[in-house]
PDB file of C-alpha atoms in Angstrom:
ATOM      1  CA  UNK A  24     -17.222  19.963 -30.876  1.00 64.00           C
ATOM      2  CA  UNK A  25     -17.863  20.977 -34.344  1.00 83.00           C
ATOM      3  CA  UNK A  26     -20.474  18.203 -34.716  1.00 87.00           C
ATOM      4  CA  UNK A  27     -22.555  20.067 -31.972  1.00 86.00           C
ATOM      5  CA  UNK A  28     -21.880  23.308 -33.507  1.00 88.00           C
ATOM      6  CA  UNK A  29     -23.288  22.345 -36.886  1.00 91.00           C
ATOM      7  CA  UNK A  30     -26.229  20.645 -35.262  1.00 88.00           C
ATOM      8  CA  UNK A  31     -26.826  24.006 -33.395  1.00 89.00           C
ATOM      9  CA  UNK A  32     -26.235  25.860 -36.844  1.00 91.00           C
ATOM     10  CA  UNK A  33     -28.994  23.419 -38.497  1.00 91.00           C
ATOM     11  CA  UNK A  34     -31.380  23.917 -35.907  1.00 86.00           C
ATOM     12  CA  UNK A  35     -31.077  27.540 -35.782  1.00 87.00           C
ATOM     13  CA  UNK A  36     -31.549  27.869 -39.702  1.00 89.00           C
ATOM     14  CA  UNK A  37     -34.421  25.427 -39.643  1.00 84.00           C
ATOM     15  CA  UNK A  38     -36.267  27.823 -37.001  1.00 78.00           C
ATOM     16  CA  UNK A  39     -35.306  30.907 -38.538  1.00 82.00           C
ATOM     17  CA  UNK A  40     -36.812  29.270 -42.073  1.00 82.00           C
ATOM     18  CA  UNK A  41     -39.903  27.988 -40.241  1.00 74.00           C
ATOM     19  CA  UNK A  42     -40.271  31.693 -38.408  1.00 76.00           C
ATOM     20  CA  UNK A  43     -40.073  33.284 -41.939  1.00 78.00           C
ATOM     21  CA  UNK A  44     -42.397  31.004 -44.056  1.00 77.00           C
ATOM     22  CA  UNK A  45     -45.330  30.591 -40.989  1.00 74.00           C
ATOM     23  CA  UNK A  46     -44.481  33.791 -38.814  1.00 81.00           C
ATOM     24  CA  UNK A  47     -46.100  33.664 -35.421  1.00 83.00           C
ATOM     25  CA  UNK A  48     -48.160  30.833 -36.423  1.00 86.00           C
ATOM     26  CA  UNK A  49     -44.750  28.822 -36.994  1.00 83.00           C
ATOM     27  CA  UNK A  50     -44.062  29.354 -33.325  1.00 86.00           C
ATOM     28  CA  UNK A  51     -46.936  27.853 -32.455  1.00 92.00           C
ATOM     29  CA  UNK A  52     -45.920  24.866 -34.519  1.00 90.00           C
ATOM     30  CA  UNK A  53     -42.695  24.809 -32.629  1.00 88.00           C
ATOM     31  CA  UNK A  54     -44.021  25.039 -29.086  1.00 94.00           C
ATOM     32  CA  UNK A  55     -47.000  21.953 -30.331  1.00 96.00           C
ATOM     33  CA  UNK A  56     -43.603  19.732 -31.314  1.00 95.00           C
ATOM     34  CA  UNK A  57     -41.997  20.703 -28.133  1.00 95.00           C
ATOM     35  CA  UNK A  58     -44.840  20.147 -26.247  1.00 98.00           C
ATOM     36  CA  UNK A  59     -45.714  16.448 -27.761  1.00 97.00           C
ATOM     37  CA  UNK A  60     -42.108  15.450 -27.287  1.00 96.00           C
ATOM     38  CA  UNK A  61     -42.164  16.119 -23.660  1.00 97.00           C
ATOM     39  CA  UNK A  62     -45.300  14.623 -23.125  1.00 97.00           C
ATOM     40  CA  UNK A  63     -44.078  11.761 -24.952  1.00 96.00           C
ATOM     41  CA  UNK A  64     -40.801  11.353 -22.807  1.00 96.00           C
ATOM     42  CA  UNK A  65     -42.635  12.158 -19.411  1.00 97.00           C
ATOM     43  CA  UNK A  66     -45.384   9.765 -20.294  1.00 96.00           C
ATOM     44  CA  UNK A  67     -42.777   6.980 -21.152  1.00 95.00           C
ATOM     45  CA  UNK A  68     -40.913   8.051 -17.730  1.00 95.00           C
ATOM     46  CA  UNK A  69     -43.679   7.804 -15.934  1.00 95.00           C
ATOM     47  CA  UNK A  70     -44.483   4.082 -17.275  1.00 95.00           C
ATOM     48  CA  UNK A  71     -40.869   3.257 -16.718  1.00 94.00           C
ATOM     49  CA  UNK A  72     -40.967   4.427 -13.140  1.00 94.00           C
ATOM     50  CA  UNK A  73     -44.213   2.238 -12.538  1.00 93.00           C
ATOM     51  CA  UNK A  74     -42.555  -0.527 -14.375  1.00 93.00           C
ATOM     52  CA  UNK A  75     -45.249  -0.620 -16.704  1.00 91.00           C
ATOM     53  CA  UNK A  76     -43.649   0.832 -19.865  1.00 90.00           C
ATOM     54  CA  UNK A  77     -44.758  -1.400 -22.776  1.00 92.00           C
ATOM     55  CA  UNK A  78     -43.684  -1.126 -26.468  1.00 91.00           C
ATOM     56  CA  UNK A  79     -47.653  -1.710 -27.671  1.00 92.00           C
ATOM     57  CA  UNK A  80     -48.690   1.263 -25.509  1.00 90.00           C
ATOM     58  CA  UNK A  81     -45.719   3.514 -26.722  1.00 90.00           C
ATOM     59  CA  UNK A  82     -46.693   2.774 -30.266  1.00 93.00           C
ATOM     60  CA  UNK A  83     -50.586   3.770 -29.305  1.00 94.00           C
ATOM     61  CA  UNK A  84     -49.148   7.130 -27.943  1.00 92.00           C
ATOM     62  CA  UNK A  85     -47.276   7.517 -31.145  1.00 94.00           C
ATOM     63  CA  UNK A  86     -50.294   6.943 -33.042  1.00 96.00           C
ATOM     64  CA  UNK A  87     -52.439   9.309 -31.075  1.00 95.00           C
ATOM     65  CA  UNK A  88     -49.763  11.885 -31.799  1.00 96.00           C
ATOM     66  CA  UNK A  89     -49.773  11.513 -35.348  1.00 96.00           C
ATOM     67  CA  UNK A  90     -53.843  11.668 -35.397  1.00 97.00           C
ATOM     68  CA  UNK A  91     -53.343  14.951 -33.712  1.00 97.00           C
ATOM     69  CA  UNK A  92     -50.656  16.230 -36.292  1.00 97.00           C
ATOM     70  CA  UNK A  93     -53.354  15.395 -38.758  1.00 98.00           C
ATOM     71  CA  UNK A  94     -56.031  17.279 -37.302  1.00 98.00           C
ATOM     72  CA  UNK A  95     -53.728  20.456 -37.154  1.00 97.00           C
ATOM     73  CA  UNK A  96     -52.953  19.665 -41.037  1.00 96.00           C
ATOM     74  CA  UNK A  97     -56.996  19.524 -41.618  1.00 98.00           C
ATOM     75  CA  UNK A  98     -57.283  22.931 -39.953  1.00 96.00           C
ATOM     76  CA  UNK A  99     -54.482  24.284 -42.045  1.00 94.00           C
ATOM     77  CA  UNK A 100     -56.214  23.143 -45.352  1.00 96.00           C
ATOM     78  CA  UNK A 101     -59.545  24.428 -44.227  1.00 95.00           C
ATOM     79  CA  UNK A 102     -58.178  27.566 -43.435  1.00 93.00           C
ATOM     80  CA  UNK A 103     -56.382  27.894 -46.992  1.00 93.00           C
ATOM     81  CA  UNK A 104     -59.725  27.060 -48.310  1.00 94.00           C
ATOM     82  CA  UNK A 105     -61.787  29.382 -46.349  1.00 91.00           C
ATOM     83  CA  UNK A 106     -59.291  32.074 -47.522  1.00 90.00           C
ATOM     84  CA  UNK A 107     -59.215  31.060 -51.200  1.00 91.00           C
ATOM     85  CA  UNK A 108     -63.041  30.985 -51.186  1.00 90.00           C
ATOM     86  CA  UNK A 109     -62.984  34.506 -49.424  1.00 88.00           C
ATOM     87  CA  UNK A 110     -60.871  35.833 -51.706  1.00 87.00           C
ATOM     88  CA  UNK A 111     -62.599  35.117 -54.863  1.00 89.00           C
ATOM     89  CA  UNK A 112     -66.287  35.527 -54.109  1.00 86.00           C
ATOM     90  CA  UNK A 113     -67.580  38.906 -54.068  1.00 86.00           C
ATOM     91  CA  UNK A 114     -68.369  39.429 -50.533  1.00 80.00           C
ATOM     92  CA  UNK A 115     -66.299  41.907 -48.257  1.00 79.00           C
ATOM     93  CA  UNK A 116     -65.001  41.273 -44.815  1.00 78.00           C
ATOM     94  CA  UNK A 117     -64.612  43.812 -42.280  1.00 83.00           C
ATOM     95  CA  UNK A 118     -61.139  42.135 -41.681  1.00 79.00           C
ATOM     96  CA  UNK A 119     -58.438  40.944 -44.041  1.00 81.00           C
ATOM     97  CA  UNK A 120     -58.864  37.271 -43.581  1.00 81.00           C
ATOM     98  CA  UNK A 121     -55.347  35.219 -42.735  1.00 83.00           C
ATOM     99  CA  UNK A 122     -55.856  32.352 -40.614  1.00 85.00           C
ATOM    100  CA  UNK A 123     -58.424  31.441 -38.009  1.00 88.00           C
ATOM    101  CA  UNK A 124     -59.010  27.775 -37.661  1.00 92.00           C
ATOM    102  CA  UNK A 125     -55.366  26.496 -37.490  1.00 94.00           C
ATOM    103  CA  UNK A 126     -54.173  28.609 -34.456  1.00 94.00           C
ATOM    104  CA  UNK A 127     -57.352  27.713 -32.545  1.00 94.00           C
ATOM    105  CA  UNK A 128     -56.372  23.786 -32.949  1.00 96.00           C
ATOM    106  CA  UNK A 129     -52.784  24.313 -32.572  1.00 97.00           C
ATOM    107  CA  UNK A 130     -53.378  26.253 -29.108  1.00 97.00           C
ATOM    108  CA  UNK A 131     -55.952  23.904 -28.207  1.00 97.00           C
ATOM    109  CA  UNK A 132     -53.411  20.864 -28.618  1.00 98.00           C
ATOM    110  CA  UNK A 133     -50.663  22.714 -27.492  1.00 98.00           C
ATOM    111  CA  UNK A 134     -52.965  23.373 -23.877  1.00 98.00           C
ATOM    112  CA  UNK A 135     -53.834  19.460 -23.908  1.00 97.00           C
ATOM    113  CA  UNK A 136     -50.166  18.416 -24.015  1.00 98.00           C
ATOM    114  CA  UNK A 137     -49.169  20.785 -21.193  1.00 98.00           C
ATOM    115  CA  UNK A 138     -52.019  19.383 -18.910  1.00 98.00           C
ATOM    116  CA  UNK A 139     -50.593  15.918 -19.864  1.00 97.00           C
ATOM    117  CA  UNK A 140     -47.287  16.904 -18.858  1.00 98.00           C
ATOM    118  CA  UNK A 141     -48.445  18.592 -15.563  1.00 98.00           C
ATOM    119  CA  UNK A 142     -50.059  15.577 -14.678  1.00 97.00           C
ATOM    120  CA  UNK A 143     -47.267  13.126 -15.757  1.00 97.00           C
ATOM    121  CA  UNK A 144     -44.886  14.800 -13.527  1.00 97.00           C
ATOM    122  CA  UNK A 145     -47.189  15.289 -10.610  1.00 97.00           C
ATOM    123  CA  UNK A 146     -47.602  11.425 -10.699  1.00 96.00           C
ATOM    124  CA  UNK A 147     -43.937  11.366 -11.240  1.00 96.00           C
ATOM    125  CA  UNK A 148     -43.696  12.656  -7.520  1.00 96.00           C
ATOM    126  CA  UNK A 149     -42.939  16.540  -8.434  1.00 96.00           C
ATOM    127  CA  UNK A 150     -44.768  19.115  -6.546  1.00 97.00           C
ATOM    128  CA  UNK A 151     -46.804  20.844  -9.136  1.00 97.00           C
ATOM    129  CA  UNK A 152     -48.509  24.093  -8.156  1.00 97.00           C
ATOM    130  CA  UNK A 153     -52.390  23.961  -8.116  1.00 96.00           C
ATOM    131  CA  UNK A 154     -52.454  27.294  -9.768  1.00 97.00           C
ATOM    132  CA  UNK A 155     -50.482  25.908 -12.748  1.00 97.00           C
ATOM    133  CA  UNK A 156     -53.112  23.106 -13.343  1.00 96.00           C
ATOM    134  CA  UNK A 157     -55.669  25.709 -12.899  1.00 96.00           C
ATOM    135  CA  UNK A 158     -54.721  28.475 -15.655  1.00 97.00           C
ATOM    136  CA  UNK A 159     -54.155  25.556 -18.049  1.00 97.00           C
ATOM    137  CA  UNK A 160     -57.423  24.376 -17.447  1.00 96.00           C
ATOM    138  CA  UNK A 161     -58.978  27.521 -17.757  1.00 96.00           C
ATOM    139  CA  UNK A 162     -57.008  28.466 -20.820  1.00 96.00           C
ATOM    140  CA  UNK A 163     -57.926  25.062 -22.284  1.00 95.00           C
ATOM    141  CA  UNK A 164     -61.717  25.959 -21.717  1.00 94.00           C
ATOM    142  CA  UNK A 165     -61.429  29.239 -23.098  1.00 94.00           C
ATOM    143  CA  UNK A 166     -60.247  27.844 -26.310  1.00 94.00           C
ATOM    144  CA  UNK A 167     -62.595  25.328 -26.314  1.00 91.00           C
ATOM    145  CA  UNK A 168     -65.333  27.882 -25.679  1.00 91.00           C
ATOM    146  CA  UNK A 169     -63.979  30.277 -28.646  1.00 89.00           C
ATOM    147  CA  UNK A 170     -63.858  27.160 -31.127  1.00 86.00           C
ATOM    148  CA  UNK A 171     -67.650  26.303 -30.108  1.00 87.00           C
ATOM    149  CA  UNK A 172     -68.448  30.025 -30.812  1.00 86.00           C
ATOM    150  CA  UNK A 173     -66.898  29.960 -34.422  1.00 80.00           C
ATOM    151  CA  UNK A 174     -69.550  26.967 -35.252  1.00 79.00           C
ATOM    152  CA  UNK A 175     -72.469  28.848 -33.566  1.00 82.00           C
ATOM    153  CA  UNK A 176     -72.729  26.872 -30.352  1.00 80.00           C
ATOM    154  CA  UNK A 177     -73.169  28.346 -26.886  1.00 66.00           C
TER     155      UNK A 177
END
């Protein structure tokens, strides 16, 4: 019992530190990590259910997730670079720039993972409300369009 209490205290302390360090964006990071974990578990469960679980495919899934983590890190670095440049150039924006790219990229990945989770549980036999699938798709499209507007597309 003491071991479980120590684990709970450690997890709580880590979440508090992350929240203090990253603020609201820290919660996006937590949601992203949880979504990735659930997607990996549901994908593995579906493959096992279908008798198709293979360690090679599981490793490929992990490499895919590692690549997406690196994309989030690149977005965070780009935000940092943009903030640094804006802070040191003699130009003023009508708002204070803190972050822009990383939250959009995180939300895009979170919605991608959620869509995959819903697809996995549906294929495992769970009845998934159509409106849940639709709202995830609508939100994903909205984030995609917002990202396109940032770079002048559409």
